Short mmCIF file of C-alpha atoms in Angstrom, two decimals:
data_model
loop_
_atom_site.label_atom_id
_atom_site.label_comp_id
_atom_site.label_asym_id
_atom_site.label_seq_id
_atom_site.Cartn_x
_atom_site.Cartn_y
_atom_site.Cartn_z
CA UNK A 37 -13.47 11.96 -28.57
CA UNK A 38 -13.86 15.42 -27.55
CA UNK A 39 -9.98 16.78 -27.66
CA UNK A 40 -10.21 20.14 -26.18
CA UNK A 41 -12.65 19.91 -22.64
CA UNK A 42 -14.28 22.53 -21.39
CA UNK A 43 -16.30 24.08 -18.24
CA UNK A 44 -18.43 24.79 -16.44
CA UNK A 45 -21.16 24.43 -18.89
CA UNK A 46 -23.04 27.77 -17.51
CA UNK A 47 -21.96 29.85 -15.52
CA UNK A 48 -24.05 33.09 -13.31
CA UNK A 49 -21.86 36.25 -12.20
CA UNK A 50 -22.71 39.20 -10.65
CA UNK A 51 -22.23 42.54 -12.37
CA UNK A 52 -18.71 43.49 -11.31
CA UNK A 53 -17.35 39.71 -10.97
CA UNK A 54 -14.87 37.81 -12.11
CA UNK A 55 -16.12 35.00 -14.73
CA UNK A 56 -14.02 31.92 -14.83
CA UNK A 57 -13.78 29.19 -17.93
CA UNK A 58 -11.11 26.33 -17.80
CA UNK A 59 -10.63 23.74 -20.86
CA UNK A 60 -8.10 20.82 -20.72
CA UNK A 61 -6.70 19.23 -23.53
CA UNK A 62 -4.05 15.75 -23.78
CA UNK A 63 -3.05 16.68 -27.77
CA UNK A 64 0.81 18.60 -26.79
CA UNK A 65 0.92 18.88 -30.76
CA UNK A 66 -1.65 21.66 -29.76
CA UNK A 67 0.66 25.19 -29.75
CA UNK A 68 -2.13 27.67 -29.93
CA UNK A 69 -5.35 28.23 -27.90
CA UNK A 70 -7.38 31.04 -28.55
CA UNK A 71 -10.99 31.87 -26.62
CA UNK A 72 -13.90 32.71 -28.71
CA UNK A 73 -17.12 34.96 -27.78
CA UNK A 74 -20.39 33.60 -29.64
CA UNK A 75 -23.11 35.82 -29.33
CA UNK A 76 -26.99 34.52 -30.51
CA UNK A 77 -27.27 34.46 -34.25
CA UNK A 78 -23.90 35.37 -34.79
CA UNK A 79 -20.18 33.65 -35.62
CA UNK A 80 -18.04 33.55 -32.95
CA UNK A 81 -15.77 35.92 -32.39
CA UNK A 82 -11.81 35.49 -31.57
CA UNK A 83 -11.35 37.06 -28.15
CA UNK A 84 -8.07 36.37 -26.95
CA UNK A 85 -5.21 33.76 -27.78
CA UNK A 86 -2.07 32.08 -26.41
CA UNK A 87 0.66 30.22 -27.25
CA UNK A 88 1.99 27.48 -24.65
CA UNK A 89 5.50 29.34 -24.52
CA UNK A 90 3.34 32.35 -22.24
CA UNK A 91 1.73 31.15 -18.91
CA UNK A 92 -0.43 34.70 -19.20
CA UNK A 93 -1.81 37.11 -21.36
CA UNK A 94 -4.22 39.73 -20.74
CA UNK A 95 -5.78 42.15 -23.31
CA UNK A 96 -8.15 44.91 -21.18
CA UNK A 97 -10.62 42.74 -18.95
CA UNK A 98 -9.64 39.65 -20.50
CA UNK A 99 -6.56 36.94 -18.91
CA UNK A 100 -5.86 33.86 -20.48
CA UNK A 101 -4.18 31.53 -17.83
CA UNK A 102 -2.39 28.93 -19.26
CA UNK A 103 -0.55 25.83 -17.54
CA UNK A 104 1.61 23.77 -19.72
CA UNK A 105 2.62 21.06 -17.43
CA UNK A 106 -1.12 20.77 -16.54
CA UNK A 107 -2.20 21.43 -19.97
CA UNK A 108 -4.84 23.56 -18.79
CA UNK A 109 -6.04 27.08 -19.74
CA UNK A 110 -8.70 29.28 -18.28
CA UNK A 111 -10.15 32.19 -19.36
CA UNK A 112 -10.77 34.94 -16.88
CA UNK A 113 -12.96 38.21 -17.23
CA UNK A 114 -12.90 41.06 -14.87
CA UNK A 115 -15.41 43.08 -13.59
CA UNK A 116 -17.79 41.25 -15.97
CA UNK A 117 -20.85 43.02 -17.40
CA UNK A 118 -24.03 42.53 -18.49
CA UNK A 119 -22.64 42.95 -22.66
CA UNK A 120 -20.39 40.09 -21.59
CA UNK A 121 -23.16 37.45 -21.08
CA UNK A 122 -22.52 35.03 -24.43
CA UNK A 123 -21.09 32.07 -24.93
CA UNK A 124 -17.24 31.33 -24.81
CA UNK A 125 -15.40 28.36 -26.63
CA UNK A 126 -12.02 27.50 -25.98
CA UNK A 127 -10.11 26.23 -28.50
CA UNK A 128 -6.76 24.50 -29.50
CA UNK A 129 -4.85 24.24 -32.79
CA UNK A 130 -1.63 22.53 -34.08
CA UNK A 131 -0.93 24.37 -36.84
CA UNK A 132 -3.25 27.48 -36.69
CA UNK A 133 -5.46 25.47 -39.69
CA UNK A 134 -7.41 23.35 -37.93
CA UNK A 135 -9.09 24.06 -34.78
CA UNK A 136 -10.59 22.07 -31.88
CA UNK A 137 -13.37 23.20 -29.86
CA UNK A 138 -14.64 22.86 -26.77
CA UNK A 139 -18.25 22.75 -26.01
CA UNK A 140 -18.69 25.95 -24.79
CA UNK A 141 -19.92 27.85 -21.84
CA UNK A 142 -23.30 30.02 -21.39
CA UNK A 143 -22.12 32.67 -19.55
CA UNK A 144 -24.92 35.51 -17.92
CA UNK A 145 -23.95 38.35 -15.97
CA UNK A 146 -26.68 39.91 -13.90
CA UNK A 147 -26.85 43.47 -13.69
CA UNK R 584 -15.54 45.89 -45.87
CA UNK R 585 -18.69 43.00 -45.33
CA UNK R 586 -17.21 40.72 -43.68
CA UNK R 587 -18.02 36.87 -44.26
CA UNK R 588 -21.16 36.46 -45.88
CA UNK R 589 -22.93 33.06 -45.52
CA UNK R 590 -25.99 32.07 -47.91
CA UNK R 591 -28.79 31.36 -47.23
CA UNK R 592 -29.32 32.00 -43.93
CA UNK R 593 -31.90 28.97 -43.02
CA UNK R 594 -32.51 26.05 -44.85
CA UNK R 595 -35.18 22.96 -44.19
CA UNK R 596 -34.50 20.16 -46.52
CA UNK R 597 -35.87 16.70 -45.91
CA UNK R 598 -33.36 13.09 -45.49
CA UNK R 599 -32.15 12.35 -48.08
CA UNK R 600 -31.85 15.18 -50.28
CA UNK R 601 -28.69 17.38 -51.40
CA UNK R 602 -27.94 20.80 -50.36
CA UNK R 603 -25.17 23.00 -51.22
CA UNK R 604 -24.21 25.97 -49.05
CA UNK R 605 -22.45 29.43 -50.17
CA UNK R 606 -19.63 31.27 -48.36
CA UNK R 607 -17.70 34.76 -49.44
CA UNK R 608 -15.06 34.73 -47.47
CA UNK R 609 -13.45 38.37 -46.36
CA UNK R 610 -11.97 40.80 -48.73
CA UNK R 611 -8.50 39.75 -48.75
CA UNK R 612 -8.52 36.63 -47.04
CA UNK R 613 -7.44 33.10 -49.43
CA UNK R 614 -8.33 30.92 -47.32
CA UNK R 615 -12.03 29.14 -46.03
CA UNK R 616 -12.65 26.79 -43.54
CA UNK R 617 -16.24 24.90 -42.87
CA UNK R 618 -17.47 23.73 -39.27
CA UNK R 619 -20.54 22.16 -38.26
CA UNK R 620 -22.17 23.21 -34.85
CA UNK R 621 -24.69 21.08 -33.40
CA UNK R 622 -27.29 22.77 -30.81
CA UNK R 623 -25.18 23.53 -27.71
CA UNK R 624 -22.00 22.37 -28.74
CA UNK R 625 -18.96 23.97 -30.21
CA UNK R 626 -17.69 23.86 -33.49
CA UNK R 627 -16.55 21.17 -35.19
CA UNK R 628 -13.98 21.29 -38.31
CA UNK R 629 -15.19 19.88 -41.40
CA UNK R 630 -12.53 20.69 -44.08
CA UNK R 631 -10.53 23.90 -45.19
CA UNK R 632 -10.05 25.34 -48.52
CA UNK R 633 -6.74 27.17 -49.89
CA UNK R 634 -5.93 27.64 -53.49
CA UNK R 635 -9.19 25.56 -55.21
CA UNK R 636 -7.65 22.82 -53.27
CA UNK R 637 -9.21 20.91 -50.18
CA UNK R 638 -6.19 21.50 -47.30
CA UNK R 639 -7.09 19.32 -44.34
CA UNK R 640 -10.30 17.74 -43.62
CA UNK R 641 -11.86 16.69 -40.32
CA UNK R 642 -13.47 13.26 -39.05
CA UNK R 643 -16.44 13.91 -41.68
CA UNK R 644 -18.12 11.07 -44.04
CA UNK R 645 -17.45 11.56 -48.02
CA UNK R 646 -20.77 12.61 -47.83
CA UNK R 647 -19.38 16.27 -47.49
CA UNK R 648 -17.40 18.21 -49.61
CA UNK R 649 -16.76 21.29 -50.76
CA UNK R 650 -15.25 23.78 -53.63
CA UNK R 651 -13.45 26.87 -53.60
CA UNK R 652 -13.96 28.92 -56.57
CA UNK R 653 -10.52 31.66 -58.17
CA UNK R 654 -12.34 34.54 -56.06
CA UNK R 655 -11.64 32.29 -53.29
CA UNK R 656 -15.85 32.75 -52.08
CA UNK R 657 -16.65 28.61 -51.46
CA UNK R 658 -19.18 25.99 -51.34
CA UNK R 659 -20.47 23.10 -48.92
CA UNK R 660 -22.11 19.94 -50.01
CA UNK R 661 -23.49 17.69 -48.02
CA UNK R 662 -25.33 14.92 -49.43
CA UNK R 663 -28.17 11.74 -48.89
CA UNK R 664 -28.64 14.56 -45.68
CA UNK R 665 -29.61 13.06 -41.98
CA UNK R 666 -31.53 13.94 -39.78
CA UNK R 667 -27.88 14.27 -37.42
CA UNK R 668 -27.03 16.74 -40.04
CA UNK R 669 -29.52 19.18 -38.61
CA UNK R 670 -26.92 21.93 -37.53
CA UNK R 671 -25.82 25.50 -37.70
CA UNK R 672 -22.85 25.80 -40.67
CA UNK R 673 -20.23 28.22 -40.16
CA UNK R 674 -18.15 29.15 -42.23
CA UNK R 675 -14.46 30.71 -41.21
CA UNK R 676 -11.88 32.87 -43.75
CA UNK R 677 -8.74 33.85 -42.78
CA UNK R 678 -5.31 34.96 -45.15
CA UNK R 679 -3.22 31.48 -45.58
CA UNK R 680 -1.47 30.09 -42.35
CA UNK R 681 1.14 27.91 -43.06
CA UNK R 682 1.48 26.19 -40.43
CA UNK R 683 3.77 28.27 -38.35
CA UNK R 684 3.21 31.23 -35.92
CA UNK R 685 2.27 33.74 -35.94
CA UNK R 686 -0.96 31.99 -36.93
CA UNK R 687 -3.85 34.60 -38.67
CA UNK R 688 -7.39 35.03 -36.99
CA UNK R 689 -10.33 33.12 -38.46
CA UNK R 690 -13.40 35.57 -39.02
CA UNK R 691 -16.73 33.20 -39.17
CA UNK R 692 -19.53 34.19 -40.62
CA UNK R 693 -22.95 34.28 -38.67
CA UNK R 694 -24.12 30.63 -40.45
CA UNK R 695 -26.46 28.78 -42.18
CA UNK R 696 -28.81 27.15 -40.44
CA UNK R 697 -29.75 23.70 -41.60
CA UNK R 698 -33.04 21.46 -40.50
CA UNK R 699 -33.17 18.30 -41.90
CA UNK R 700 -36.97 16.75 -41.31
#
């Protein structure tokens, strides 16, 4: 059972867009839900995180949304560039030990 | 400072056979943490290491386990491999959560890809 859900699957955006990523989860034991960047051939990468007592956080280009009642969170990148164009995981944790993934979403940005 | 270093980097092996994978986790950091990703999914959690000790452990046969050695650097092994066992094994280090905020970032390593034919 896939606890953390994730989309769209791939997503296209124009040079100077705005990329959006949602994941769902049902688990409220979850308390922290950071985004991860995966480029090819490499680990991914922590990009951003939350915890459910903040409904937003933004670090330079990069907003995590986050709706507890809905127990949703999106990821949102502004003006999104071609070095953006990886793939992003959501994730959730209960105790910042073990982590739950979603299943990711291509994301290319065309110049 | 080199980061998490993952040996070797691919890996064919053949069902049924044994393989044992190799992880130095980041200077400083006590703590290691295996995934398996399949193609085109995201990681999923196979079992973390703190203190020489496994910690927590995900929905994985017995088939897999691990060892963390004093320098903290630490081992998979997977055994009688599949051919669902093909994956990409990443391996994650962090300094020892315990199990309240503020939680500290997991640095993975690039991976080891495994092929089993």
């Amino acid at each position: 059972q896939q606890q953390v859900k994730q989309s769209p699957q791939s997503l296209i955006v124009q040079k100077g867009g705005i990329s959006i990523i949602n994941c769902a989860y049902e688990n409220t034991a979850f308390d922290y839900f950071p985004w991860y960047q995966q480029f090819p051939g490499k680990g991914p990468a922590l990009l951003i995180a939350i915890r459910p007592d903040v409904s937003e956080k933004k670090e330079g280009r990069f907003t995590i949304s986050f709706n507890k009642s809905a127990k949703q969170f999106s990821l949102h990148i502004m003006d999104s560039q071609p070095g953006d164009s990886a793939t992003y995981f959501c994730a959730a944790s209960p105790t910042g030990n073990q982590f739950y993934f979603g299943t990711g979403t291509s994301l290319t940005v065309i110049p | 400072d080199a980061g998490v270093t993952q040996s070797p980097t691919h890996l064919i092996k053949t069902r049924g056979q044994q393989v044992t994978l190799r992880c130095s986790p980041k200077s400083g950091h006590d703590t290691v943490s295996w995934y398996q990703q399949a193609l085109g999914q995201g990681p999923q959690f196979i079992f973390q290491y703190y203190e020489e000790e496994e910690r927590q452990r995900g929905n994985f046969p017995d088939r897999f386990s691990g060892h963390q050695f004093p320098n903290y650097s630490s081992e998979l092994n997977v055994n009688a491999l599949l051919l669902g066992d093909s994956a990409l094994y990443l391996c994650a280090s962090s300094w020892s959560t315990r199990g309240h905020y503020p939680y500290n970032e997991q640095f993975f390593g690039p991976g080891t890809r495994l092929t089993v034919l």
